[in-house]
Coordinates of C-alpha atoms and ligand atoms in Angstrom, one line a residue:
Chain A
M1 CA 31.1 28.4 1.9
I2 CA 27.6 29.7 1.3
T3 CA 27.1 32.0 -1.7
F4 CA 23.9 33.9 -2.6
E5 CA 24.1 35.2 -6.2
H6 CA 21.3 37.6 -7.2
V7 CA 18.8 35.6 -5.1
S8 CA 15.2 36.7 -5.2
K9 CA 12.2 35.1 -3.6
L10 CA 8.7 35.8 -4.7
Y11 CA 6.1 33.9 -2.6
E12 CA 3.0 32.5 -4.4
D13 CA 0.8 35.3 -3.1
G14 CA 3.1 37.9 -4.6
T15 CA 5.1 38.9 -1.5
V16 CA 8.7 39.8 -2.4
A17 CA 10.7 38.3 0.5
A18 CA 14.1 38.5 -1.1
A19 CA 15.2 40.9 -3.8
D20 CA 18.6 40.4 -5.4
L21 CA 20.5 39.1 -2.4
N22 CA 24.3 38.9 -2.9
F23 CA 26.6 37.8 -0.1
T24 CA 29.1 35.1 0.8
I25 CA 29.5 33.3 4.1
E26 CA 33.0 31.8 4.6
P27 CA 33.6 28.4 6.1
G28 CA 33.9 28.5 9.9
E29 CA 32.4 32.0 10.0
F30 CA 29.9 33.2 12.6
I31 CA 27.5 35.4 10.9
S32 CA 24.4 37.2 12.1
I33 CA 21.5 38.2 9.9
V34 CA 19.4 40.9 11.3
G35 CA 16.6 43.1 10.2
H36 CA 13.1 44.3 10.9
S37 CA 10.2 41.9 11.3
G38 CA 9.2 40.8 7.8
A39 CA 12.5 41.9 6.3
G40 CA 13.1 38.4 4.9
K41 CA 15.5 36.8 7.4
T42 CA 13.6 33.6 7.9
T43 CA 13.2 33.3 4.2
I44 CA 17.0 33.4 3.8
A45 CA 17.3 30.6 6.4
R46 CA 14.7 28.5 4.7
M47 CA 16.3 28.9 1.3
I48 CA 19.7 27.7 2.8
I49 CA 18.1 24.4 3.9
A50 CA 16.1 24.2 0.6
E51 CA 12.8 24.5 2.4
E52 CA 12.1 27.2 -0.1
K53 CA 13.5 27.5 -3.6
P54 CA 14.7 30.9 -4.8
S55 CA 12.6 32.3 -7.6
E56 CA 15.7 33.7 -9.2
G57 CA 19.4 33.5 -8.7
R58 CA 21.7 30.8 -7.3
I59 CA 22.5 29.6 -3.9
I60 CA 25.7 27.6 -3.7
I61 CA 26.7 25.7 -0.6
G62 CA 30.1 24.0 -0.6
G63 CA 30.2 24.1 -4.4
W64 CA 26.7 22.6 -4.7
D65 CA 24.1 24.7 -6.5
I66 CA 21.0 24.0 -4.4
S67 CA 18.7 26.4 -6.2
A68 CA 17.6 23.6 -8.4
I69 CA 18.0 20.8 -5.9
K70 CA 16.0 17.6 -6.5
R71 CA 13.6 16.4 -3.9
S72 CA 15.5 13.2 -3.4
E73 CA 18.7 15.2 -2.7
I74 CA 17.3 17.4 0.0
P75 CA 18.0 14.8 2.8
V76 CA 21.7 14.8 1.8
L77 CA 21.8 18.6 2.1
R78 CA 19.9 18.6 5.4
R79 CA 22.4 16.2 7.0
Q80 CA 25.1 18.8 6.4
I81 CA 23.1 21.7 7.8
G82 CA 21.9 21.7 11.4
V83 CA 18.7 23.8 12.0
V84 CA 17.3 25.5 15.0
F85 CA 13.9 27.0 14.1
Q86 CA 11.2 28.7 16.1
D87 CA 8.5 26.2 15.1
F88 CA 10.8 23.2 15.2
K89 CA 10.0 22.0 18.7
L90 CA 10.9 19.0 20.9
L91 CA 8.7 16.0 21.1
K92 CA 6.9 16.3 24.4
K93 CA 6.5 12.5 24.9
K94 CA 10.2 11.9 24.5
T95 CA 13.0 12.6 27.0
V96 CA 15.9 14.8 26.2
E97 CA 18.0 11.9 25.3
E98 CA 15.2 10.3 23.2
N99 CA 14.6 13.6 21.4
I100 CA 18.2 13.7 20.3
A101 CA 18.3 10.0 19.5
F102 CA 15.2 10.4 17.4
A103 CA 16.9 12.6 14.9
L104 CA 19.5 9.9 14.4
E105 CA 17.1 7.0 14.4
V106 CA 15.0 8.4 11.6
C107 CA 18.1 8.7 9.5
G108 CA 18.8 5.1 10.0
A109 CA 21.7 5.4 12.4
K110 CA 22.9 2.3 14.2
R111 CA 22.2 1.9 17.9
K112 CA 25.9 1.8 18.7
K113 CA 26.4 5.1 17.0
I114 CA 23.5 6.7 18.7
R115 CA 24.7 5.5 22.1
K116 CA 28.1 7.1 21.4
I117 CA 26.9 10.4 19.9
V118 CA 24.0 11.4 22.2
P119 CA 26.1 11.7 25.4
Q120 CA 28.8 13.7 23.5
L121 CA 26.1 16.2 22.4
L122 CA 24.6 16.4 25.8
R123 CA 28.1 17.3 27.1
I124 CA 28.6 20.0 24.5
V125 CA 25.3 21.7 25.4
G126 CA 25.8 21.1 29.1
L127 CA 22.8 18.9 29.8
E128 CA 24.3 15.6 30.9
E129 CA 22.3 15.7 34.1
K130 CA 19.0 16.2 32.3
A131 CA 19.2 13.3 29.9
D132 CA 16.1 11.6 31.3
K133 CA 13.9 14.7 31.7
F134 CA 10.9 15.5 29.6
P135 CA 10.8 18.9 27.8
N136 CA 8.1 20.2 30.2
Q137 CA 10.5 19.5 33.0
L138 CA 13.1 21.9 31.5
S139 CA 13.5 25.7 31.4
G140 CA 13.2 27.5 28.1
G141 CA 16.9 27.9 27.9
E142 CA 17.5 24.2 28.6
Q143 CA 14.9 23.2 25.9
Q144 CA 16.7 25.4 23.4
R145 CA 20.0 23.6 24.3
V146 CA 18.3 20.3 23.5
V147 CA 17.1 21.7 20.2
I148 CA 20.7 22.8 19.4
A149 CA 22.1 19.4 20.4
R150 CA 19.6 17.8 18.1
A151 CA 20.7 20.1 15.3
L152 CA 24.2 18.8 15.7
V153 CA 23.5 15.1 15.4
H154 CA 25.0 14.8 12.0
R155 CA 28.1 16.9 12.9
P156 CA 27.0 19.5 10.4
K157 CA 29.4 21.9 8.8
I158 CA 26.7 24.6 9.0
L159 CA 24.3 25.5 11.8
V160 CA 21.4 27.8 10.9
A161 CA 19.6 29.2 14.0
D162 CA 16.5 31.3 13.5
E163 CA 15.7 33.3 16.6
P164 CA 17.2 30.8 19.0
T165 CA 16.9 33.3 21.8
G166 CA 13.4 34.4 20.8
N167 CA 11.5 33.8 24.0
L168 CA 14.4 33.8 26.5
D169 CA 15.4 36.4 29.1
T170 CA 18.6 38.3 28.6
I171 CA 20.9 36.1 30.7
T172 CA 19.6 32.9 29.2
A173 CA 19.8 34.4 25.7
H174 CA 23.5 35.2 26.4
E175 CA 24.1 31.6 27.5
I176 CA 22.6 30.3 24.3
T177 CA 24.7 32.7 22.2
D178 CA 27.8 31.6 24.1
L179 CA 26.9 28.0 23.3
L180 CA 26.6 28.9 19.6
L181 CA 30.0 30.6 19.8
K182 CA 31.5 27.4 21.4
I183 CA 30.0 25.3 18.6
N184 CA 31.5 27.8 16.1
Q185 CA 34.9 27.4 17.7
L186 CA 34.6 23.7 17.3
G187 CA 34.6 24.3 13.6
T188 CA 30.9 24.8 12.5
T189 CA 29.8 27.7 10.4
V190 CA 27.0 29.4 12.3
V191 CA 24.3 31.5 10.7
L192 CA 22.4 33.3 13.4
V193 CA 19.1 35.0 12.5
T194 CA 17.9 37.5 15.1
H195 CA 16.3 40.8 15.7
N196 CA 17.9 41.3 19.1
P197 CA 20.4 44.2 18.8
E198 CA 21.9 43.5 22.2
I199 CA 23.0 40.0 21.2
V200 CA 24.5 41.0 17.9
N201 CA 26.4 43.9 19.4
R202 CA 27.9 41.7 22.1
L203 CA 29.0 39.1 19.6
R204 CA 31.4 41.4 17.6
K205 CA 31.0 39.2 14.5
R206 CA 30.0 39.9 10.9
V207 CA 26.5 41.2 10.5
I208 CA 24.3 41.2 7.4
T209 CA 21.4 43.6 7.7
V210 CA 18.4 42.8 5.6
D211 CA 15.7 45.4 4.7
H212 CA 12.7 44.7 2.5
G213 CA 14.4 41.6 1.2
A214 CA 17.7 43.2 0.3
V215 CA 21.1 43.5 2.0
S216 CA 21.3 47.0 3.4
S217 CA 24.7 46.5 5.1
N218 CA 27.3 43.9 5.4
K219 CA 29.9 44.6 8.1
K220 CA 32.9 42.7 9.4
T221 CA 32.4 43.3 13.1
G222 CA 29.0 44.8 12.7
K223 CA 26.7 46.6 15.0
Y224 CA 23.0 46.3 14.7
T225 CA 22.1 49.7 13.4
L226 CA 18.6 50.1 12.1
Chain B
M1 CA 18.4 -1.2 8.1
F2 CA 17.3 -4.0 10.4
V3 CA 17.1 -1.7 13.4
G4 CA 15.0 0.6 11.2
I5 CA 12.6 -2.2 10.5
I6 CA 12.1 -3.1 14.1
R7 CA 11.5 0.6 15.0
T8 CA 9.1 0.9 12.2
I9 CA 7.1 -2.1 13.3
R10 CA 7.0 -0.9 16.8
F11 CA 5.7 2.5 15.5
A12 CA 3.0 0.8 13.4
V13 CA 1.8 -1.4 16.3
Q14 CA 1.8 1.6 18.7
N15 CA -0.3 3.6 16.2
F16 CA -2.7 0.8 15.7
S17 CA -3.5 0.6 19.4
R18 CA -3.4 4.4 20.0
N19 CA -6.2 5.0 17.5
L20 CA -7.9 1.7 18.3
W21 CA -11.3 2.6 17.1
L22 CA -10.2 4.0 13.9
S23 CA -8.0 1.0 13.3
V24 CA -10.9 -1.4 14.1
I25 CA -13.2 0.4 11.7
T26 CA -10.6 0.4 9.0
V27 CA -9.9 -3.3 9.4
F28 CA -13.7 -3.9 9.4
L29 CA -14.1 -2.2 6.1
L30 CA -11.1 -3.9 4.6
V31 CA -12.6 -7.2 5.8
L32 CA -15.9 -6.3 4.1
T33 CA -14.0 -5.5 0.9
T34 CA -11.8 -8.5 0.7
M35 CA -14.7 -10.7 1.8
S36 CA -17.0 -9.5 -0.9
M37 CA -14.3 -10.0 -3.5
T38 CA -13.6 -13.5 -2.1
L39 CA -17.2 -14.4 -2.4
V40 CA -17.4 -13.1 -5.9
G41 CA -14.5 -15.2 -6.8
T42 CA -16.0 -18.3 -5.1
L43 CA -19.3 -17.7 -6.8
N44 CA -17.6 -17.6 -10.1
I45 CA -15.8 -20.9 -9.4
I46 CA -19.1 -22.5 -8.3
G47 CA -20.9 -21.1 -11.3
Q48 CA -18.3 -22.5 -13.7
Q49 CA -18.5 -25.8 -12.0
V50 CA -22.2 -25.9 -12.4
I51 CA -22.0 -25.2 -16.1
H52 CA -19.3 -27.8 -16.4
T53 CA -21.4 -30.4 -14.6
I54 CA -24.4 -29.7 -16.8
Q55 CA -22.3 -29.8 -19.9
D56 CA -21.0 -33.2 -19.0
K57 CA -24.5 -34.4 -18.9
V58 CA -25.3 -33.3 -22.4
S59 CA -25.2 -36.0 -25.1
I60 CA -27.0 -37.3 -28.1
D61 CA -28.4 -40.8 -27.9
L62 CA -29.0 -42.5 -31.2
Y63 CA -31.2 -45.6 -31.1
F64 CA -30.8 -48.0 -34.1
Y65 CA -33.6 -50.0 -35.8
D66 CA -33.4 -53.6 -34.9
S67 CA -32.9 -54.4 -38.5
V68 CA -29.7 -52.5 -38.9
S69 CA -26.7 -54.7 -39.4
E70 CA -23.5 -54.8 -37.3
K71 CA -21.5 -53.4 -40.3
D72 CA -23.9 -50.5 -40.7
I73 CA -23.6 -49.6 -37.1
I74 CA -19.8 -49.7 -37.4
D75 CA -20.0 -47.5 -40.5
T76 CA -22.2 -45.0 -38.6
Q77 CA -19.8 -45.0 -35.8
N78 CA -16.9 -44.3 -38.1
F79 CA -18.8 -41.5 -39.8
L80 CA -19.6 -39.8 -36.5
Q81 CA -16.0 -40.3 -35.3
S82 CA -14.9 -38.4 -38.4
L83 CA -17.0 -35.4 -37.6
S84 CA -15.2 -32.5 -36.0
G85 CA -16.3 -31.7 -32.5
V86 CA -17.1 -35.2 -31.5
A87 CA -15.3 -36.1 -28.3
D88 CA -16.3 -39.7 -27.8
L89 CA -18.8 -42.3 -28.8
V90 CA -20.2 -45.0 -26.6
Y91 CA -21.8 -48.0 -28.3
V92 CA -24.3 -50.1 -26.4
S93 CA -25.4 -53.3 -28.1
K94 CA -28.8 -54.8 -27.7
D95 CA -27.3 -57.4 -25.2
Q96 CA -25.5 -54.7 -23.2
A97 CA -28.6 -52.6 -23.1
L98 CA -30.5 -55.6 -21.7
E99 CA -27.8 -56.2 -19.1
Q100 CA -27.9 -52.5 -18.1
F101 CA -31.6 -52.6 -17.9
K102 CA -31.6 -55.6 -15.6
E103 CA -29.0 -54.1 -13.4
K104 CA -30.9 -50.9 -13.1
H105 CA -34.1 -52.7 -12.1
A106 CA -32.4 -55.4 -10.0
D107 CA -34.6 -54.4 -7.0
D108 CA -37.8 -54.5 -9.0
P109 CA -38.9 -58.1 -9.4
E110 CA -42.1 -57.1 -11.2
I111 CA -40.3 -55.4 -14.0
L112 CA -37.8 -58.3 -14.2
S113 CA -40.5 -60.9 -14.4
S114 CA -42.4 -59.0 -17.1
L115 CA -39.1 -58.7 -19.0
S116 CA -38.5 -62.5 -18.8
E117 CA -42.0 -63.0 -20.2
M118 CA -40.9 -61.4 -23.4
E119 CA -39.5 -63.8 -25.9
E120 CA -36.9 -61.5 -27.4
N121 CA -34.8 -58.5 -26.4
V122 CA -36.9 -55.4 -27.2
L123 CA -34.2 -53.0 -26.2
P124 CA -32.4 -51.3 -29.1
A125 CA -28.7 -50.9 -29.7
S126 CA -27.6 -47.3 -29.2
L127 CA -24.8 -44.9 -29.8
T128 CA -24.1 -42.1 -27.3
V129 CA -22.4 -39.1 -28.8
R130 CA -20.6 -36.6 -26.7
A131 CA -19.3 -33.3 -28.2
R132 CA -16.2 -31.5 -27.1
S133 CA -18.2 -28.4 -26.3
I134 CA -21.9 -27.7 -25.9
D135 CA -21.7 -25.5 -29.0
D136 CA -20.7 -28.4 -31.2
Y137 CA -24.0 -30.3 -30.9
P138 CA -26.0 -28.3 -33.5
H139 CA -23.6 -28.9 -36.4
I140 CA -23.0 -32.6 -35.4
I141 CA -26.8 -33.1 -35.5
R142 CA -27.1 -31.3 -38.8
A143 CA -24.2 -33.2 -40.4
F144 CA -25.6 -36.5 -39.2
Q145 CA -29.1 -35.8 -40.4
A146 CA -27.8 -34.9 -43.8
S147 CA -25.9 -38.2 -44.0
P148 CA -27.3 -41.5 -45.3
Y149 CA -26.7 -43.0 -41.8
S150 CA -29.6 -41.2 -40.4
E151 CA -31.7 -43.8 -42.1
F152 CA -30.6 -46.4 -39.6
I153 CA -31.9 -44.4 -36.7
D154 CA -35.2 -45.1 -35.1
R155 CA -35.2 -42.5 -32.4
T156 CA -32.9 -39.6 -31.4
D157 CA -32.6 -38.4 -27.8
Y158 CA -31.0 -35.1 -27.5
S159 CA -30.9 -34.1 -23.9
D160 CA -30.6 -30.5 -24.7
N161 CA -29.6 -28.7 -21.5
R162 CA -28.9 -25.6 -23.5
A163 CA -31.7 -23.7 -21.9
I164 CA -30.6 -24.6 -18.4
I165 CA -27.0 -23.8 -19.3
N166 CA -28.0 -20.5 -20.7
R167 CA -30.0 -19.8 -17.6
V168 CA -27.1 -20.7 -15.3
T169 CA -24.7 -18.7 -17.3
T170 CA -26.9 -15.6 -17.2
L171 CA -27.5 -16.1 -13.5
T172 CA -23.8 -16.5 -12.6
H173 CA -22.9 -13.6 -14.9
K174 CA -25.5 -11.4 -13.2
A175 CA -24.5 -12.5 -9.7
Y176 CA -20.9 -11.9 -10.8
D177 CA -21.7 -8.4 -12.0
I178 CA -23.6 -7.5 -8.9
G179 CA -20.8 -8.9 -6.7
L180 CA -18.3 -7.0 -8.7
G181 CA -20.3 -3.8 -8.3
V182 CA -20.6 -4.3 -4.6
S183 CA -16.9 -5.1 -4.3
L184 CA -16.1 -2.0 -6.3
I185 CA -18.1 0.1 -3.9
F186 CA -16.3 -1.5 -1.0
I187 CA -13.0 -0.9 -2.6
I188 CA -13.7 2.8 -3.0
I189 CA -15.0 3.1 0.5
S190 CA -11.9 1.2 1.8
I191 CA -9.5 3.5 -0.1
V192 CA -11.2 6.5 1.3
V193 CA -11.2 5.2 4.8
I194 CA -7.6 4.0 4.7
F195 CA -6.6 7.2 3.2
N196 CA -8.2 9.1 6.0
T197 CA -6.9 6.8 8.7
I198 CA -3.4 7.2 7.5
R199 CA -3.9 10.9 7.1
I200 CA -5.1 11.1 10.7
T201 CA -2.0 9.1 11.8
I202 CA 0.2 11.4 9.9
Y203 CA -1.5 14.4 11.3
S204 CA -1.1 13.1 14.9
H205 CA 2.6 12.7 14.0
R206 CA 3.1 15.9 12.1
E207 CA 5.8 17.1 14.6
E208 CA 7.8 13.9 14.1
V209 CA 7.4 14.2 10.4
G210 CA 8.5 17.8 10.4
I211 CA 11.6 16.9 12.5
M212 CA 12.3 13.9 10.2
K213 CA 12.3 16.1 7.2
L214 CA 14.5 18.8 8.8
V215 CA 17.1 16.5 10.1
G216 CA 17.5 14.8 6.8
A217 CA 15.5 11.6 7.0
T218 CA 15.0 10.3 3.5
N219 CA 11.5 10.3 2.0
W220 CA 11.4 6.6 2.3
F221 CA 12.2 6.7 6.0
V222 CA 9.4 9.2 6.5
R223 CA 7.0 7.1 4.6
A224 CA 7.9 3.7 5.8
P225 CA 6.1 3.8 9.2
F226 CA 2.9 4.9 7.7
V227 CA 3.1 2.4 4.9
L228 CA 3.8 -0.3 7.3
E229 CA 0.9 0.7 9.4
S230 CA -1.3 0.3 6.4
V231 CA 0.3 -3.1 5.7
L232 CA -0.5 -4.1 9.3
L233 CA -4.1 -3.1 8.8
A234 CA -4.2 -5.2 5.6
V235 CA -2.6 -8.2 7.2
I236 CA -5.0 -8.2 10.2
A237 CA -8.0 -7.8 7.8
S238 CA -6.8 -10.6 5.6
V239 CA -6.4 -13.0 8.5
I240 CA -9.9 -12.2 9.6
T241 CA -11.3 -12.6 6.1
L242 CA -9.6 -15.9 5.5
S243 CA -10.8 -17.3 8.9
L244 CA -14.3 -16.2 8.2
F245 CA -14.1 -17.5 4.7
Y246 CA -13.0 -20.9 6.0
V247 CA -15.8 -21.0 8.6
L248 CA -18.2 -20.2 5.8
L249 CA -16.7 -23.0 3.6
Y250 CA -17.0 -25.6 6.3
G251 CA -20.6 -24.5 6.9
S252 CA -21.7 -24.6 3.3
D253 CA -19.6 -27.4 1.9
P254 CA -22.0 -30.3 2.7
T255 CA -24.8 -28.4 0.9
I256 CA -22.6 -27.5 -2.1
T257 CA -21.2 -31.0 -2.3
A258 CA -24.7 -32.5 -2.2
F259 CA -25.7 -30.2 -5.0
F260 CA -23.0 -31.5 -7.2
E261 CA -23.8 -35.1 -6.1
G262 CA -20.4 -35.4 -4.6
Q263 CA -18.6 -34.5 -7.8
F264 CA -17.3 -31.2 -6.5
S265 CA -16.4 -29.9 -3.0
I266 CA -15.7 -26.2 -2.7
L267 CA -13.8 -26.9 0.5
H268 CA -11.6 -29.4 -1.2
Y269 CA -11.1 -27.0 -4.1
C270 CA -10.1 -24.1 -1.8
T271 CA -7.8 -26.4 0.3
E272 CA -6.1 -27.5 -2.9
H273 CA -5.6 -23.9 -4.0
I274 CA -4.9 -22.6 -0.5
W275 CA -1.6 -20.8 -1.3
R276 CA -3.0 -19.1 -4.2
I277 CA -6.0 -17.9 -2.2
V278 CA -3.8 -16.7 0.6
A279 CA -1.5 -14.9 -1.8
I280 CA -4.4 -13.2 -3.6
E281 CA -6.1 -12.3 -0.3
F282 CA -3.0 -10.8 1.3
G283 CA -1.7 -9.4 -2.0
G284 CA -5.0 -7.7 -2.7
A285 CA -5.5 -6.2 0.7
I286 CA -2.0 -5.0 1.0
L287 CA -2.0 -3.5 -2.5
L288 CA -5.2 -1.7 -1.7
S289 CA -4.0 -0.5 1.7
V290 CA -0.5 0.5 0.6
A291 CA -1.8 2.4 -2.5
S292 CA -4.2 4.5 -0.4
S293 CA -1.6 5.2 2.3
M294 CA 1.0 6.2 -0.3
I295 CA -1.4 8.7 -1.8
A296 CA -2.1 10.1 1.7
I297 CA 1.6 10.4 2.5
T298 CA 2.7 11.8 -0.8
R299 CA 0.0 14.4 -0.6
Y300 CA 1.1 15.4 2.9
L301 CA 4.8 15.5 2.0
K302 CA 4.2 17.6 -1.1
K303 CA 2.7 20.4 1.0
Ligands
ATP401 N1 5.0 31.1 3.0 C1 4.9 32.4 2.8 N2 4.0 32.8 1.9 C2 3.8 34.1 1.6 N3 4.5 35.1 2.2 C3 5.4 34.8 3.1 C4 5.6 33.4 3.5 N4 6.6 33.4 4.4 C5 6.9 34.7 4.6 N5 6.2 35.5 3.8 C6 6.3 37.0 3.8 O1 7.6 37.2 3.3 C7 8.2 38.4 4.1 C8 9.4 37.9 4.8 O2 9.1 37.0 5.8 P1 10.2 36.4 6.7 O3 9.5 35.3 7.5 O4 11.4 36.0 5.9 O5 10.6 37.6 7.6 P2 11.5 37.7 8.9 O6 12.5 38.7 8.6 O7 11.9 36.4 9.3 O8 10.5 38.3 10.0 P3 10.5 38.0 11.6 O9 11.6 38.8 12.2 O10 9.1 38.5 12.0 O11 10.6 36.6 11.8 C9 7.1 38.8 5.0 O12 6.4 39.9 4.4 C10 6.2 37.6 5.1 O13 4.8 38.0 5.3
MG402 MG1 11.6 35.1 11.0

């Protein structure tokens, strides 16, 4: 469960990116966070993974108050939350398989474990055939699948995806959202940040709309209404 | 953990060869730094040895009048023995002095024949006084001159090497200071260069670092490859420095040994203390290198 309690975020330059956010995300839920550009969606995602600290209020994830998290505890949190970010790309010099393996290697995983997990993840995202390809040999959608697979290496309870369909055409975007739905069905809480109304409306899941850093609507099977 | 180490080493070696020129320059500077420090250390050892050797040669020779009795000589000896600071006394009787003189001039028949022409032994009995430290001589001399025993003495030879010792001391101190200054400059340059080398390495791996952080790699795991790369640089530099240093030792040892009249060999000294030298060399280089790379990484990760 993710709980935001009176969360505000004031960036150093004085920008108010979050103003008194209050909402709860249940375990196993698929939630979309929508809003205009600059509304503060990415800021929410970054606060969930403790990349930014809230200026005020508390963020509680699985009973853990991460608003005052210590630097040394951040890796523990990150291993429980998978992330798909726009600027969080694949390594061009590594193959699909190596890119996924890298995320495990740098956390000190044993080779045996890596050999077991990587093919499983490739199957989940449907890229078994492309294991030895390099990122520039893949389509945009396929690359995004690899990024999603990499986000799942620690079998996280939560997956935060910020604009995972950003640069993709409609059909590919749908395929990616379907993949996220599948991951959600496998038991992972999915937090999808997007400004694409079509995707949100098709999902028929709960939608939190943010406007100027505040929640303007919070609907069960929401529609993207701006 | 073990797998992690192998991966990290591979990473370090790869980086080294990928930024070959940068690595070469960094190693070069580290070599300069450790070399200058090593030379300062060696200079210090040689300087101390020089002072030691000269100090050993300092003594007071007291020559007795021929009229002084055996008992008076023994009394004088006892008195000197009782003075603080006196390390040892060597008594040379008239007969011994003659023996020594003959031995010394064994190859000189002219001197020997002129000696045999003399009816009696003209060589005086003497007492050589050696102090524990060079600074003890003045008060030994003063105490002796104030005593009644000074009456027995015909002639005093005080081979006062004080001036030379002072000169050597000043010289070594000056050389040491200059060497230390030069080393300090090299240390600062090294820190800056290593810092930048590691920063460039981090920069060229910023995507990896970003991914590492987001997937939950611990800070130490993120740091380790870069720290290890700096260790690699330090190890390579130390090996080069030590090899150069030994080449230098082999080259200069004959001269230095000759200077000390065979009493001291710097090569021998360094070989005797080889493990300490290796430890200091590697330890120093690694410390320097790791410290500057840690600063670079910590600064990068804080951003
Ligand atoms: N590091 C930062 N420092 C200062 N201001 C920032 C920073 N990051 C974001 N902002 C500002 O905070 C506000 C919210 O930004 P955020 O990135 O959360 O918006 P967003 O909803 O994700 O927008 P988009 O849909 O364009 O991605 C914006 O006004 C933005 O300019
Ligand atoms: Mg955004």
